[in-house]
Each structure stands twice: as C-alpha cells, then as structure tokens.
GROMACS .gro file of C-alpha atoms in nm:
model
  298
    1UNK     CA    1   2.018   0.368   0.649
    2UNK     CA    2   1.860   0.570   0.369
    3UNK     CA    3   1.575   0.353   0.240
    4UNK     CA    4   1.383   0.415  -0.080
    5UNK     CA    5   1.041   0.306  -0.199
    6UNK     CA    6   1.092   0.323  -0.574
    7UNK     CA    7   0.780   0.117  -0.646
    8UNK     CA    8   0.536   0.357  -0.482
    9UNK     CA    9   0.454   0.560  -0.790
   10UNK     CA   10   0.604   0.641  -1.129
   11UNK     CA   11   0.584   1.009  -1.033
   12UNK     CA   12   0.769   1.023  -0.701
   13UNK     CA   13   1.023   0.849  -0.480
   14UNK     CA   14   0.960   0.811  -0.108
   15UNK     CA   15   1.257   0.792   0.127
   16UNK     CA   16   1.314   0.739   0.500
   17UNK     CA   17   1.622   0.773   0.718
   18UNK     CA   18   1.638   0.486   0.967
   19UNK     CA   19   1.891   0.474   1.251
   20UNK     CA   20   2.068   0.167   1.391
   21UNK     CA   21   1.792   0.117   1.649
   22UNK     CA   22   1.527   0.107   1.377
   23UNK     CA   23   1.387   0.452   1.455
   24UNK     CA   24   1.252   0.687   1.190
   25UNK     CA   25   1.474   0.996   1.191
   26UNK     CA   26   1.357   1.182   0.882
   27UNK     CA   27   1.164   1.128   0.562
   28UNK     CA   28   1.052   1.293   0.244
   29UNK     CA   29   0.967   1.254  -0.122
   30UNK     CA   30   1.151   1.333  -0.444
   31UNK     CA   31   0.923   1.424  -0.731
   32UNK     CA   32   0.946   1.269  -1.075
   33UNK     CA   33   0.674   1.487  -1.224
   34UNK     CA   34   0.927   1.634  -1.469
   35UNK     CA   35   0.903   1.316  -1.678
   36UNK     CA   36   0.547   1.397  -1.788
   37UNK     CA   37   0.529   1.461  -2.164
   38UNK     CA   38   0.904   1.397  -2.205
   39UNK     CA   39   1.059   1.163  -2.460
   40UNK     CA   40   1.275   0.864  -2.362
   41UNK     CA   41   1.608   1.045  -2.384
   42UNK     CA   42   1.480   1.332  -2.173
   43UNK     CA   43   1.343   1.089  -1.914
   44UNK     CA   44   1.678   0.911  -1.897
   45UNK     CA   45   1.852   1.240  -1.825
   46UNK     CA   46   1.600   1.324  -1.553
   47UNK     CA   47   1.650   0.981  -1.393
   48UNK     CA   48   2.028   1.038  -1.385
   49UNK     CA   49   1.966   1.369  -1.210
   50UNK     CA   50   1.734   1.206  -0.955
   51UNK     CA   51   1.981   0.923  -0.894
   52UNK     CA   52   2.253   1.180  -0.831
   53UNK     CA   53   2.020   1.363  -0.590
   54UNK     CA   54   1.965   1.039  -0.398
   55UNK     CA   55   2.339   0.967  -0.379
   56UNK     CA   56   2.405   1.318  -0.248
   57UNK     CA   57   2.136   1.268   0.013
   58UNK     CA   58   2.295   0.938   0.120
   59UNK     CA   59   2.637   1.107   0.145
   60UNK     CA   60   2.489   1.391   0.349
   61UNK     CA   61   2.328   1.146   0.591
   62UNK     CA   62   2.635   0.917   0.593
   63UNK     CA   63   2.412   0.622   0.514
   64UNK     CA   64   2.397   0.309   0.303
   65UNK     CA   65   2.099   0.277   0.069
   66UNK     CA   66   1.824   0.017   0.096
   67UNK     CA   67   1.582  -0.068  -0.185
   68UNK     CA   68   1.343  -0.350  -0.268
   69UNK     CA   69   1.454  -0.629  -0.496
   70UNK     CA   70   1.163  -0.638  -0.738
   71UNK     CA   71   1.095  -0.852  -1.042
   72UNK     CA   72   0.773  -0.664  -1.115
   73UNK     CA   73   0.612  -0.337  -1.014
   74UNK     CA   74   0.260  -0.219  -0.933
   75UNK     CA   75   0.051  -0.113  -1.230
   76UNK     CA   76  -0.163   0.124  -1.024
   77UNK     CA   77  -0.536   0.180  -1.042
   78UNK     CA   78  -0.747  -0.056  -1.248
   79UNK     CA   79  -1.033  -0.003  -1.486
   80UNK     CA   80  -0.909   0.276  -1.711
   81UNK     CA   81  -0.797   0.049  -1.995
   82UNK     CA   82  -0.436   0.164  -1.972
   83UNK     CA   83  -0.299  -0.085  -1.720
   84UNK     CA   84  -0.048  -0.256  -1.949
   85UNK     CA   85   0.092   0.071  -2.083
   86UNK     CA   86   0.121   0.217  -1.734
   87UNK     CA   87   0.287  -0.099  -1.606
   88UNK     CA   88   0.550  -0.093  -1.882
   89UNK     CA   89   0.622   0.274  -1.821
   90UNK     CA   90   0.644   0.222  -1.444
   91UNK     CA   91   0.879  -0.075  -1.479
   92UNK     CA   92   1.099   0.108  -1.729
   93UNK     CA   93   1.129   0.406  -1.492
   94UNK     CA   94   1.187   0.182  -1.189
   95UNK     CA   95   1.451  -0.029  -1.364
   96UNK     CA   96   1.628   0.272  -1.511
   97UNK     CA   97   1.637   0.456  -1.180
   98UNK     CA   98   1.754   0.149  -0.988
   99UNK     CA   99   2.040   0.084  -1.231
  100UNK     CA  100   2.151   0.447  -1.216
  101UNK     CA  101   2.145   0.456  -0.835
  102UNK     CA  102   2.357   0.141  -0.822
  103UNK     CA  103   2.606   0.275  -1.076
  104UNK     CA  104   2.655   0.606  -0.895
  105UNK     CA  105   2.667   0.432  -0.555
  106UNK     CA  106   2.950   0.205  -0.672
  107UNK     CA  107   3.142   0.508  -0.794
  108UNK     CA  108   3.100   0.677  -0.453
  109UNK     CA  109   3.163   0.363  -0.246
  110UNK     CA  110   2.811   0.359  -0.104
  111UNK     CA  111   2.657   0.023  -0.019
  112UNK     CA  112   2.321  -0.060  -0.176
  113UNK     CA  113   2.124  -0.332   0.004
  114UNK     CA  114   1.834  -0.503  -0.174
  115UNK     CA  115   1.568  -0.661   0.047
  116UNK     CA  116   1.276  -0.896   0.002
  117UNK     CA  117   0.975  -0.678  -0.091
  118UNK     CA  118   0.713  -0.906   0.069
  119UNK     CA  119   0.443  -0.703   0.246
  120UNK     CA  120   0.653  -0.389   0.294
  121UNK     CA  121   0.365  -0.171   0.171
  122UNK     CA  122   0.096  -0.347   0.373
  123UNK     CA  123   0.301  -0.345   0.693
  124UNK     CA  124   0.383   0.021   0.640
  125UNK     CA  125   0.019   0.112   0.581
  126UNK     CA  126  -0.124  -0.074   0.879
  127UNK     CA  127   0.154  -0.039   1.135
  128UNK     CA  128   0.328   0.293   1.075
  129UNK     CA  129   0.088   0.520   0.883
  130UNK     CA  130  -0.162   0.547   1.172
  131UNK     CA  131   0.106   0.599   1.440
  132UNK     CA  132   0.339   0.845   1.264
  133UNK     CA  133   0.076   1.007   1.040
  134UNK     CA  134   0.294   0.955   0.733
  135UNK     CA  135   0.200   0.855   0.379
  136UNK     CA  136   0.189   0.488   0.289
  137UNK     CA  137   0.482   0.537   0.050
  138UNK     CA  138   0.706   0.680   0.323
  139UNK     CA  139   0.586   0.407   0.560
  140UNK     CA  140   0.684   0.148   0.297
  141UNK     CA  141   1.030   0.305   0.268
  142UNK     CA  142   1.059   0.290   0.648
  143UNK     CA  143   0.980  -0.083   0.651
  144UNK     CA  144   1.238  -0.139   0.375
  145UNK     CA  145   1.504   0.034   0.586
  146UNK     CA  146   1.417  -0.161   0.899
  147UNK     CA  147   1.423  -0.487   0.704
  148UNK     CA  148   1.766  -0.404   0.559
  149UNK     CA  149   1.890  -0.354   0.916
  150UNK     CA  150   1.753  -0.694   1.021
  151UNK     CA  151   1.447  -0.582   1.218
  152UNK     CA  152   1.133  -0.795   1.226
  153UNK     CA  153   0.791  -0.632   1.230
  154UNK     CA  154   0.584  -0.734   1.531
  155UNK     CA  155   0.215  -0.691   1.479
  156UNK     CA  156   0.054  -0.450   1.730
  157UNK     CA  157  -0.116  -0.632   2.017
  158UNK     CA  158  -0.459  -0.491   1.935
  159UNK     CA  159  -0.430  -0.606   1.575
  160UNK     CA  160  -0.361  -0.960   1.690
  161UNK     CA  161  -0.652  -0.942   1.932
  162UNK     CA  162  -0.875  -0.810   1.654
  163UNK     CA  163  -0.825  -1.120   1.442
  164UNK     CA  164  -0.943  -1.332   1.735
  165UNK     CA  165  -1.259  -1.121   1.768
  166UNK     CA  166  -1.537  -1.320   1.604
  167UNK     CA  167  -1.773  -1.023   1.617
  168UNK     CA  168  -1.528  -0.808   1.421
  169UNK     CA  169  -1.458  -1.080   1.165
  170UNK     CA  170  -1.831  -1.139   1.118
  171UNK     CA  171  -1.880  -0.764   1.068
  172UNK     CA  172  -1.600  -0.767   0.810
  173UNK     CA  173  -1.751  -1.063   0.625
  174UNK     CA  174  -2.093  -0.896   0.612
  175UNK     CA  175  -1.930  -0.582   0.475
  176UNK     CA  176  -1.768  -0.784   0.199
  177UNK     CA  177  -2.101  -0.944   0.114
  178UNK     CA  178  -2.258  -0.600   0.077
  179UNK     CA  179  -1.963  -0.487  -0.135
  180UNK     CA  180  -2.003  -0.794  -0.356
  181UNK     CA  181  -2.372  -0.728  -0.416
  182UNK     CA  182  -2.310  -0.361  -0.497
  183UNK     CA  183  -2.029  -0.451  -0.737
  184UNK     CA  184  -2.240  -0.724  -0.896
  185UNK     CA  185  -2.517  -0.473  -0.958
  186UNK     CA  186  -2.268  -0.232  -1.112
  187UNK     CA  187  -2.143  -0.512  -1.336
  188UNK     CA  188  -2.497  -0.580  -1.459
  189UNK     CA  189  -2.552  -0.214  -1.545
  190UNK     CA  190  -2.220  -0.156  -1.724
  191UNK     CA  191  -2.227  -0.182  -2.103
  192UNK     CA  192  -1.862  -0.097  -2.177
  193UNK     CA  193  -1.685  -0.433  -2.220
  194UNK     CA  194  -1.351  -0.305  -2.088
  195UNK     CA  195  -1.509  -0.163  -1.775
  196UNK     CA  196  -1.712  -0.484  -1.732
  197UNK     CA  197  -1.385  -0.678  -1.743
  198UNK     CA  198  -1.238  -0.457  -1.469
  199UNK     CA  199  -1.552  -0.496  -1.253
  200UNK     CA  200  -1.539  -0.872  -1.302
  201UNK     CA  201  -1.186  -0.868  -1.158
  202UNK     CA  202  -1.320  -0.674  -0.860
  203UNK     CA  203  -1.582  -0.945  -0.803
  204UNK     CA  204  -1.311  -1.211  -0.813
  205UNK     CA  205  -1.104  -1.016  -0.558
  206UNK     CA  206  -1.399  -0.968  -0.322
  207UNK     CA  207  -1.470  -1.343  -0.331
  208UNK     CA  208  -1.105  -1.413  -0.252
  209UNK     CA  209  -1.109  -1.164   0.038
  210UNK     CA  210  -1.427  -1.322   0.174
  211UNK     CA  211  -1.257  -1.662   0.178
  212UNK     CA  212  -0.967  -1.519   0.382
  213UNK     CA  213  -1.204  -1.378   0.645
  214UNK     CA  214  -1.413  -1.697   0.650
  215UNK     CA  215  -1.102  -1.906   0.713
  216UNK     CA  216  -1.004  -1.676   0.999
  217UNK     CA  217  -1.348  -1.720   1.153
  218UNK     CA  218  -1.312  -2.098   1.148
  219UNK     CA  219  -0.974  -2.118   1.323
  220UNK     CA  220  -0.742  -1.924   1.550
  221UNK     CA  221  -0.507  -1.695   1.350
  222UNK     CA  222  -0.196  -1.842   1.516
  223UNK     CA  223  -0.262  -2.182   1.360
  224UNK     CA  224  -0.136  -2.099   1.019
  225UNK     CA  225   0.078  -2.227   0.739
  226UNK     CA  226   0.399  -2.087   0.886
  227UNK     CA  227   0.572  -1.757   0.955
  228UNK     CA  228   0.516  -1.471   0.715
  229UNK     CA  229   0.838  -1.299   0.611
  230UNK     CA  230   0.902  -0.980   0.804
  231UNK     CA  231   0.685  -1.067   1.104
  232UNK     CA  232   0.742  -1.241   1.434
  233UNK     CA  233   0.392  -1.393   1.427
  234UNK     CA  234   0.322  -1.734   1.279
  235UNK     CA  235  -0.010  -1.670   1.109
  236UNK     CA  236  -0.228  -1.767   0.818
  237UNK     CA  237  -0.155  -1.479   0.584
  238UNK     CA  238  -0.184  -1.246   0.883
  239UNK     CA  239  -0.117  -0.916   0.705
  240UNK     CA  240  -0.338  -1.006   0.410
  241UNK     CA  241  -0.631  -1.087   0.636
  242UNK     CA  242  -0.562  -0.774   0.838
  243UNK     CA  243  -0.567  -0.550   0.533
  244UNK     CA  244  -0.891  -0.704   0.411
  245UNK     CA  245  -1.051  -0.671   0.755
  246UNK     CA  246  -0.928  -0.319   0.834
  247UNK     CA  247  -0.897  -0.135   0.505
  248UNK     CA  248  -1.139  -0.304   0.268
  249UNK     CA  249  -1.409  -0.411   0.515
  250UNK     CA  250  -1.384  -0.154   0.795
  251UNK     CA  251  -1.285   0.156   0.598
  252UNK     CA  252  -1.476   0.037   0.293
  253UNK     CA  253  -1.207   0.112   0.034
  254UNK     CA  254  -0.920  -0.064  -0.138
  255UNK     CA  255  -0.722   0.240  -0.256
  256UNK     CA  256  -0.688   0.497   0.022
  257UNK     CA  257  -0.422   0.746   0.124
  258UNK     CA  258  -0.531   0.842   0.477
  259UNK     CA  259  -0.490   0.569   0.740
  260UNK     CA  260  -0.532   0.801   1.040
  261UNK     CA  261  -0.863   0.639   1.143
  262UNK     CA  262  -0.674   0.317   1.219
  263UNK     CA  263  -0.487   0.492   1.501
  264UNK     CA  264  -0.787   0.427   1.725
  265UNK     CA  265  -0.770   0.058   1.642
  266UNK     CA  266  -0.394   0.033   1.706
  267UNK     CA  267  -0.414   0.214   2.041
  268UNK     CA  268  -0.746   0.098   2.187
  269UNK     CA  269  -0.891  -0.164   1.947
  270UNK     CA  270  -1.190   0.067   1.903
  271UNK     CA  271  -1.303  -0.076   1.570
  272UNK     CA  272  -1.669  -0.005   1.650
  273UNK     CA  273  -1.592   0.365   1.692
  274UNK     CA  274  -1.412   0.367   1.358
  275UNK     CA  275  -1.701   0.181   1.190
  276UNK     CA  276  -1.945   0.436   1.330
  277UNK     CA  277  -1.730   0.726   1.210
  278UNK     CA  278  -1.690   0.579   0.862
  279UNK     CA  279  -2.066   0.525   0.843
  280UNK     CA  280  -2.130   0.887   0.948
  281UNK     CA  281  -1.885   1.016   0.689
  282UNK     CA  282  -2.052   0.805   0.419
  283UNK     CA  283  -2.397   0.933   0.512
  284UNK     CA  284  -2.272   1.294   0.515
  285UNK     CA  285  -2.109   1.246   0.174
  286UNK     CA  286  -2.442   1.116   0.045
  287UNK     CA  287  -2.630   1.415   0.189
  288UNK     CA  288  -2.384   1.653   0.025
  289UNK     CA  289  -2.424   1.469  -0.305
  290UNK     CA  290  -2.804   1.488  -0.288
  291UNK     CA  291  -2.791   1.853  -0.192
  292UNK     CA  292  -2.562   1.949  -0.479
  293UNK     CA  293  -2.748   1.744  -0.741
  294UNK     CA  294  -3.114   1.783  -0.649
  295UNK     CA  295  -3.135   2.117  -0.472
  296UNK     CA  296  -2.859   2.314  -0.641
  297UNK     CA  297  -3.107   2.558  -0.800
  298UNK     CA  298  -3.338   2.594  -0.504
   0.00000   0.00000   0.00000
C-alpha cells in the first residue's frame, strides 16, 4: 500500500509504503515548493506532474494508493492574519491534487482507497514518530496506510499507564495553568487587535485542554464514551488527552516537529526524565538569549 498524507502541508506530500503485515517499508516526501509565486494555470500543471509522479511510484512499488477522505484541511499556524487565505489555497491544492491522482489512477487501473481521517496525525505523532524517528507527516501517511489495510492502532502500554498516573496528570494540569497565565499576560500586553484575537483563541484552547486533563483525573481513562476510531482502547478521547498531556503540557509546545523525546516515555514511561530535560533546555535557551541580548558587546 502506498499511502499519502496530502493534508500535511501545501508545500509537500508525505508518503509511506506499507506492506500486508502493516510494516513500514519505505517513506519519503515529494516537494510542492515549485508552486510558490506561480499563477493558477501554472500550479495546475505542476499538480498534474506531481500526480503523475505519485502514480509512477505506485506502479513501481506495485501498490494501491491510500489517502484520507477529507471535507476540510488544516489551515496551519495561527496568528499571522492570513489564516483564511492560506486555508483556501491549501484546500484548492489538496482538492486539485486528489482529483488528478484519482483520474490518473483510474486510467492506469490502480485502486485508490479513501479512509476516515480521524486522529491519523495525532496517532502518527505520538506512536510512530518517537519509535521510527520519522517526521509527523510521514507518520501520518503510515497510519493512513495501516488504516486502509484494516489495522487498528493499539496505544503503547506505557501511554495507557501514563493516563492512570495521577501525579503525571496533576503535573500536566499545573503546566497548563502556568501556560494560561503566561498567555493571559501576553493578551493584556498586546495592542494589535488581530493578534489579540489569535491570543484569545489560545486562551480558549488552553481552558479546553485543562478540562480534558481534569476529567481524566476524576475517572479512570477506560471509562469513556466509547471506542475512538482507529484504536483498540475504549477511552474518553484517549488520543486527545494524550496529546495535551504529552505534547502541550510535557513538551510545552503545540506546534513541534521533533518528537524524539517521547521515545523515553514510550519505552520506559520516564516522563520525569523528559520533563527535567525539557526544563534544562528551556533554561539553556534563556541563558543563550540573555547572553546574546545583554552581553553581546562585552
């Protein structure tokens, strides 16, 4: 199965080759950077070329193609005032590329399977990025391929144990409280109304994340609202809570590319070691910042 994450970015396509046993055989990315500063007709031609490249890759691997069935796409980073424009451009590229892949695949007799997109990115980030040291886009493509082949994603044992650990959840909740106060202070200092609007959305998100962690503290994770698609664990929004607890609270960021620190958590549940390392990195970054700003002319 050649699986594609077309929703990862408007500037590249991530792909993964998945065998019948669900193993990751190969992976890579196809750039779309050529579309920058091109007009619509030029972009259409580039998308046809990329679709043809994907079909040739599928023929070379002797594989069917798996993609997500999406009604909407990510709009990317927030707060720059260009979200709507970026979202329209991303959707137009995604839709155009998808249609072209399907058209060429029909001509070549290649099957295209469309799968439910629920949590493919989150599962890829948390489960496969730390283990295989791959990008989150490639990990998302891998999950898409496994889902197309009928595989369910079992949460790692240490992840499940982590969401039963009251000490860890309390640590996560305290981290979110600190994040809320810092964001609230930033909101009070910002005078640009568009940036204030973006920060206000951040505050809303942090409150929502805090509720998820609080609910997990009050009850066992297994007692949830029902099974989450793509997992074998009946849980209360298991992957959502996990992302909040691991990425946002533990690593301290929402948008990150490197998930390698989570390998320690997957293998040994050493979240305290990761927290200590993240704290050390933050302190060192602060020292470097002070050194460059205050003592640069010493």
